[in-house]
Structure formats: structure tokens, C-alpha cells
Short mmCIF file of C-alpha atoms in Angstrom, two decimals:
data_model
loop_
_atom_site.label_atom_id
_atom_site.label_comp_id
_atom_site.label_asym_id
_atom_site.label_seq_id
_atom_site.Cartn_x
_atom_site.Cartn_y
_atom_site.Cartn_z
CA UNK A 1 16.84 -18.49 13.32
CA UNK A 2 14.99 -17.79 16.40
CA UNK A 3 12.06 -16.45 15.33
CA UNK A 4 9.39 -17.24 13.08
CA UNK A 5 6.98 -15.09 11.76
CA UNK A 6 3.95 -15.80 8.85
CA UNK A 7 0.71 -14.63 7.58
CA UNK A 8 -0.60 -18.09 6.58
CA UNK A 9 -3.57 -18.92 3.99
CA UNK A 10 -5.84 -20.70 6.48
CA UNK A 11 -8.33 -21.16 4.41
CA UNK A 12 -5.44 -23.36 2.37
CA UNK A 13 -3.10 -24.57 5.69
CA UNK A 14 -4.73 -24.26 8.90
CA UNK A 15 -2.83 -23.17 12.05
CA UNK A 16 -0.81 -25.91 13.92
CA UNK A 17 -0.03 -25.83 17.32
CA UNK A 18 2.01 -28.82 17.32
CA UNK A 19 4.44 -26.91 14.58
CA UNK A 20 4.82 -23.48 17.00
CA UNK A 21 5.73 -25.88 19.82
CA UNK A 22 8.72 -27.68 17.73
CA UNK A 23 9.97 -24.36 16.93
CA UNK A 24 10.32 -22.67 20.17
CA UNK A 25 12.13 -26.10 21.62
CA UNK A 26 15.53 -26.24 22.35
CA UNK A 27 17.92 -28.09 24.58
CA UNK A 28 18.37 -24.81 26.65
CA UNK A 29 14.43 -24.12 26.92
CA UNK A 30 12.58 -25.61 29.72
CA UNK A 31 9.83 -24.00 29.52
CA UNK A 32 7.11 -23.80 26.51
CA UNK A 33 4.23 -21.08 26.61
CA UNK A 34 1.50 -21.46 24.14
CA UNK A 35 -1.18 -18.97 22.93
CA UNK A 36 -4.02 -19.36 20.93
CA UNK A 37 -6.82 -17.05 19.29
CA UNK A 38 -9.89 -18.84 18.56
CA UNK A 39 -12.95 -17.64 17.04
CA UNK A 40 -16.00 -17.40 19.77
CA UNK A 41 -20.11 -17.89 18.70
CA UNK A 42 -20.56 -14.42 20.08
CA UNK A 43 -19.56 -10.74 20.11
CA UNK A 44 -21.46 -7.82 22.16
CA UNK A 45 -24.35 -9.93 22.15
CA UNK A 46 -24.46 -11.34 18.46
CA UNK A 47 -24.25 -14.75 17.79
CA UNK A 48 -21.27 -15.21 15.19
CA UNK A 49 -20.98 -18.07 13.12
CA UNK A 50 -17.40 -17.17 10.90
CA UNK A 51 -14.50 -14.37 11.01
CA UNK A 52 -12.87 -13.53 8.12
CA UNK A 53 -9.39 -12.37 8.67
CA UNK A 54 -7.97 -9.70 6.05
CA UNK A 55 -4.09 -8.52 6.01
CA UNK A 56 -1.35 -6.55 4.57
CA UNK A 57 0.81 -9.14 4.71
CA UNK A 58 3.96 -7.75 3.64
CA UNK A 59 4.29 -5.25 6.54
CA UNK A 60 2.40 -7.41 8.98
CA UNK A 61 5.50 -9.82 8.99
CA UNK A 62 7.49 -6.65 9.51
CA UNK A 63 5.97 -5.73 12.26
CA UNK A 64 5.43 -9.56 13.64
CA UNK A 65 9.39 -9.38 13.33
CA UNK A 66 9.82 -5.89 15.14
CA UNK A 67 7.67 -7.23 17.60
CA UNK A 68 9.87 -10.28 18.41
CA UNK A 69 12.89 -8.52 18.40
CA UNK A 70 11.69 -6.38 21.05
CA UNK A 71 10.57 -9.38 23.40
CA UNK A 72 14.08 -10.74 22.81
CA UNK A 73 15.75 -7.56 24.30
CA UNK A 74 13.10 -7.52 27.32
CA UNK A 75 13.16 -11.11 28.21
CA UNK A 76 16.40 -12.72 26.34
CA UNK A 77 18.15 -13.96 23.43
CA UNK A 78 17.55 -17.44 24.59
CA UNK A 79 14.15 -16.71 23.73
CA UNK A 80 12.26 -18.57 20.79
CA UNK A 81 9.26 -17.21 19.07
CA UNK A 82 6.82 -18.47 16.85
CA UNK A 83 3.88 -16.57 15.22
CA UNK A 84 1.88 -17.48 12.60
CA UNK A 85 -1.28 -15.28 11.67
CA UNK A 86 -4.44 -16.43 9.65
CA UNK A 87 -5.90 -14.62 6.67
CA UNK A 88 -9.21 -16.01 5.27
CA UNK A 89 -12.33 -17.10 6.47
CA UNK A 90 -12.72 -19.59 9.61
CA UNK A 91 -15.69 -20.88 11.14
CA UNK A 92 -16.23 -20.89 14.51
CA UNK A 93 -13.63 -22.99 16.86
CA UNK A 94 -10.94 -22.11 13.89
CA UNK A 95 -7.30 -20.97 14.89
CA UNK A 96 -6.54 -17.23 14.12
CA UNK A 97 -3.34 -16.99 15.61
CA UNK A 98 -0.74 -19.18 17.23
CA UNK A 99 2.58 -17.66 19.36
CA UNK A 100 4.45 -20.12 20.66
CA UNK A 101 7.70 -18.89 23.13
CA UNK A 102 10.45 -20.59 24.25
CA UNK A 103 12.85 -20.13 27.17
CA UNK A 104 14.58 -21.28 30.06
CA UNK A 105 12.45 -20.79 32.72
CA UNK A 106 8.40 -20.12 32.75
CA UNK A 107 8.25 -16.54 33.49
CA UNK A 108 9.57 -15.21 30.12
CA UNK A 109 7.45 -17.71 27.90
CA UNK A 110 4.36 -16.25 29.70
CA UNK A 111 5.06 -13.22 29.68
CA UNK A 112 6.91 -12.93 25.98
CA UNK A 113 3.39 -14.70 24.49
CA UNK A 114 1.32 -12.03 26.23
CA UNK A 115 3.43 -9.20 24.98
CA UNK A 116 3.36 -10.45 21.47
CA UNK A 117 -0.32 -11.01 21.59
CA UNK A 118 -0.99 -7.27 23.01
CA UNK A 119 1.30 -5.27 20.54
CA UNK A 120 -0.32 -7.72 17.37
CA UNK A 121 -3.60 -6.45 18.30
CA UNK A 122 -2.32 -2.73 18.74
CA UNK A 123 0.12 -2.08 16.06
CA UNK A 124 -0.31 -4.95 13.03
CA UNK A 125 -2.28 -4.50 10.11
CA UNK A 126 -4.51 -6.92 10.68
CA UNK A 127 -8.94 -6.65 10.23
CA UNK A 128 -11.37 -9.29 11.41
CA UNK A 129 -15.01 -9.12 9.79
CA UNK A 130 -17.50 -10.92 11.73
CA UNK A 131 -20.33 -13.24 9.87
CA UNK A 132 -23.37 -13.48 12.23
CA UNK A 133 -26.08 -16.04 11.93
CA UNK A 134 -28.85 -13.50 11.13
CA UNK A 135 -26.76 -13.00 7.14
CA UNK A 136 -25.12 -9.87 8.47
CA UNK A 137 -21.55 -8.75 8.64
CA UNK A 138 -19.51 -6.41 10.08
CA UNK A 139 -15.75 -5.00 10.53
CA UNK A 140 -14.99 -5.00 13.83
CA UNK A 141 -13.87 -1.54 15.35
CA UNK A 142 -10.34 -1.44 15.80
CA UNK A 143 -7.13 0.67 17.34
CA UNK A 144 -5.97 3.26 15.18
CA UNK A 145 -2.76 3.15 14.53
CA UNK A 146 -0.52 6.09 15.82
CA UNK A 147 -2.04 9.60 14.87
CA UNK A 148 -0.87 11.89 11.62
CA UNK A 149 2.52 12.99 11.93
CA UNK B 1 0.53 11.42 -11.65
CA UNK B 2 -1.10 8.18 -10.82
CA UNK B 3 -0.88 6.43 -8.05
CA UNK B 4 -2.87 3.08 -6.42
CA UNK B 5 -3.96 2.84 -2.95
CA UNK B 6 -4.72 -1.00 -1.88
CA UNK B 7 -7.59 -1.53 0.25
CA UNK B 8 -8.09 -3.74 3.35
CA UNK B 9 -10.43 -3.97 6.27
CA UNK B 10 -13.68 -2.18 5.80
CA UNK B 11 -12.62 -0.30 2.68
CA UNK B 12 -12.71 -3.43 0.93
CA UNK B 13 -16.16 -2.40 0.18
CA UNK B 14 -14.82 -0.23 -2.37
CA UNK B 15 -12.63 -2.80 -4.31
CA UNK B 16 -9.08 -4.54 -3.83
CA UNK B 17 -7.66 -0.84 -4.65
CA UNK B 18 -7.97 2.54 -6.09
CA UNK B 19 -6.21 4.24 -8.96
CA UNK B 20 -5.66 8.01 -8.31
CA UNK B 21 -4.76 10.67 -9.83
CA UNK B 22 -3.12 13.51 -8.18
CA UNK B 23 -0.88 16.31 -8.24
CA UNK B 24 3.05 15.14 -8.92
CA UNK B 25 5.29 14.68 -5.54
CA UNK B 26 2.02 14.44 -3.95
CA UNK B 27 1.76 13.81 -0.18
CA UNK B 28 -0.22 11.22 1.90
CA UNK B 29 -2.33 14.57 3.50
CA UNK B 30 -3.63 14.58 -0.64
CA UNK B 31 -3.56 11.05 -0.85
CA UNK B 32 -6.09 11.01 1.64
CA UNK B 33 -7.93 14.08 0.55
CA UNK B 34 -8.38 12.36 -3.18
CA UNK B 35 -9.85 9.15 -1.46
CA UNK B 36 -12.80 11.54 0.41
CA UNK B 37 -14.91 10.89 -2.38
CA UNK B 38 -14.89 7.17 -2.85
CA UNK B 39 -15.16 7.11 0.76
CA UNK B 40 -18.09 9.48 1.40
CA UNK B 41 -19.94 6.84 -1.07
CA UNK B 42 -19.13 4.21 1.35
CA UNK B 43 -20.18 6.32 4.26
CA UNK B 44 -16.51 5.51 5.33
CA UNK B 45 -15.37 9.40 6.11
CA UNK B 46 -14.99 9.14 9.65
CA UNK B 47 -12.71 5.78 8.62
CA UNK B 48 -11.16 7.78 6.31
CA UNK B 49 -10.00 10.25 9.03
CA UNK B 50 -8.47 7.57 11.58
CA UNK B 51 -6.66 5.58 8.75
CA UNK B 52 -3.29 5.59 8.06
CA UNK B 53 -1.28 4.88 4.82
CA UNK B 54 1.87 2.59 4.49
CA UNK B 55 4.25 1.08 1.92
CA UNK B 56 5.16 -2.86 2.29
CA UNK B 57 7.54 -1.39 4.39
CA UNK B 58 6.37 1.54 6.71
CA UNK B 59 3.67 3.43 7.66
CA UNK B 60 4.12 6.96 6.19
CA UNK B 61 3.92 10.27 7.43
CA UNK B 62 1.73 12.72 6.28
CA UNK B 63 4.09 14.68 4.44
CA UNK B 64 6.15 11.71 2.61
CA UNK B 65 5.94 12.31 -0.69
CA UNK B 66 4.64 9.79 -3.23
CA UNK B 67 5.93 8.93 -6.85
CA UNK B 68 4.56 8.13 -9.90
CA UNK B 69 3.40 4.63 -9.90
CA UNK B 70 3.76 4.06 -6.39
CA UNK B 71 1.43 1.16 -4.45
CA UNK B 72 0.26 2.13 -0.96
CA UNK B 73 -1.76 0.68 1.22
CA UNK B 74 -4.54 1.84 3.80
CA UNK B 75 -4.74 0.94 7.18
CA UNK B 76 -7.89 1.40 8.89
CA UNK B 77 -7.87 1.09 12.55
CA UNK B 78 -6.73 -2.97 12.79
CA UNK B 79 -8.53 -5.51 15.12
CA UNK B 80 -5.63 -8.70 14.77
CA UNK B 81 -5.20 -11.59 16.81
#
């Protein structure tokens, strides 16, 4: 397989960098792209102190998968992906998500980790709820999926 | 017929999921209409209105038709990564 996709317990297994890395290598690949989501102290001016990261994990994978699939046909079968998202509670520094591409030369791992990143944040069902430090929290406002058909 | 709508993002407010009971071969436009109430008590209306509904494996249209005992999901607007 050349892709990976989860929706990991990270309150059980936390996110591993090192793992996405060994996946996307190959003798073929020389190049390794890496992206990260980590959760920041602050949003709009509210100092955060924990995200909690809900999912529908079944179709979340689906569309992790779709995703891939169409990075492969822009950039190249050679490609390998990796993507592994979080759902639970992290504190802040914790790993949310981790894509990892693989490919022969630089330009495609860039530019197949931003895609993937972008259309996750667009199109996955996926909700973050922010913990701040005064008690209160808060569902951060998202993209609506596409409008009634 | 009955049929149960898991909740995520903010609607979680309102439970892990709703059982509802509508009219049989029901759509997702009366899906949605059923779940105005629980989500006017949540002040979650204007939530309500963006959302969409899905399966484990697609979102739906409005006019797919549900079954008896079906288990859908909603999907308020999603804020991953």
C-alpha cells in the first residue's frame, strides 16, 4: 500500500512523526516532506490551554483516502502518503495531525502535504473545541461542507 | 419509523445521538426539520441550517431517503487539522 490513512486515539497513542516518515520512504523517494498541526496557547486573542478533537471516523478515513488518491493523480503514483488524525483531548504543544509524503524529487512532497492539509480542513469531518484558561470552551467555527443538494 | 442521528462537533451538547421519529421513507430535508427542536434548545438553529447529514459512507442529499433503523450522522461545519 501506498497510502496510509487513520483517525488515531491520541489521548491512548500519540502522533509519531518518526512512524509517517518510515512510511512514505522508499528506495525510489528522495525526497521526504513532513507536516505537522500543533496546538498553539492562543486563538483570536484567547489564551488556550487544550483542544479537544472530535470525529466521524468512519467517513473521515474515507475522505482521508479520497483525498490521497487525488494527490496521487496530480503529482504521481510514486507518491507515498501518510496521515494520521487525532481525536481526543491534547494539551498545548500536542500533535493533531501528521502527513507525511514521499516522492522522487522535493516539489511533489511539498506540495502533495499542502494539498492534503488544505482539503482535510475543507472537506473532513473533523471539530476542534478549544479549552481556554479562563474555564471556558468553545467549538471553533468551521467550513460548511458543500450546500443542500 | 425511527431513526438515530449521531452527534459531533457542537451538537454534542445535546448527547452522543438522537432517536427520531418520523414519517416512513423519510428524507434528510425532515430529518433535519425533526432535529429543529432539540436544536432551538441548544440555541444551535443557525448550526442546524449549515449542517449536513452523512452515512459512514457519504454525505447525503437532501432528498435520500432514510430507512427504518438507519444511523446517520451530522456534520456541522468541520474545523480539522
Amino acid at each position: 500500500m501506498s497510502v496510509h490513512v487513520e483517525v488515531r486515539n491520541i489521548e491512548q497513542t500519540v502522533l509519531d512523526t518518526s512512524e509517517a516518515l518510515a512510511f512514505v520512504d522508499a528506495p525510489g523517494n528522495g525526497a521526504g516532506a513532513l507536516f505537522v498541526g500543533v496546538v498553539r496557547d492562543w486563538n483570536q486573542g484567547r489564551k488556550v490551554k487544550g483542544v479537544s478533537y472530535d470525529v466521524f471516523a468512519p467517513l473521515a478515513e474515507q475522505s482521508f483516502a479520497e483525498i490521497c488518491a487525488e494527490a496521487r493523480e496530480k503529482w504521481g503514483e510514486p507518491c507515498r502518503i501518510f496521515v494520521a488524525h487525532g481525536k481526543g483531548r491534547l494539551e498545548v504543544g500536542g500533535l493533531s495531525i501528521v502527513i507525511a509524503a514521499g516522492s522522487p524529487h522535493r516539489g511533489e512532497a511539498f506540495a502533495v502535504c499542502r494539498y492534503v492539509i488544505e482539503e482535510i480542513k475543507s472537506r473532513s469531518p473533523v471539530w476542534k473545541q478549544e479549552h481556554y484558561v479562563d474555564g471556558d470552551s468553545e467549538w471553533v467555527k468551521g467550513h460548511a461542507l458543500c450546500g443542500h443538494d | 419509523m425511527r431513526v438515530t442521528v449521531k452527534l459531533f462537533g457542537a451538537f454534542r451538547v445535546l448527547g452522543e445521538g438522537l432517536e427520531l421519529d418520523v414519517p416512513s421513507n423519510a428524507n434528510i430535508s425532515q430529518i433535519r426539520a425533526a432535529m429543529m427542536e432539540p436544536a432551538a434548545t441548544a440555541e444551535l438553529l443557525p448550526t442546524l441550517e449549515v449542517s449536513r447529514f452523512a452515512n459512514e459512507r457519504e454525505v447525503l442529499a437532501e432528498a435520500a431517503t432514510c430507512h427504518p433503523g438507519d444511523v446517520l450522522a451530522i456534520l456541522p461545519p468541520v474545523s480539522g487539522g
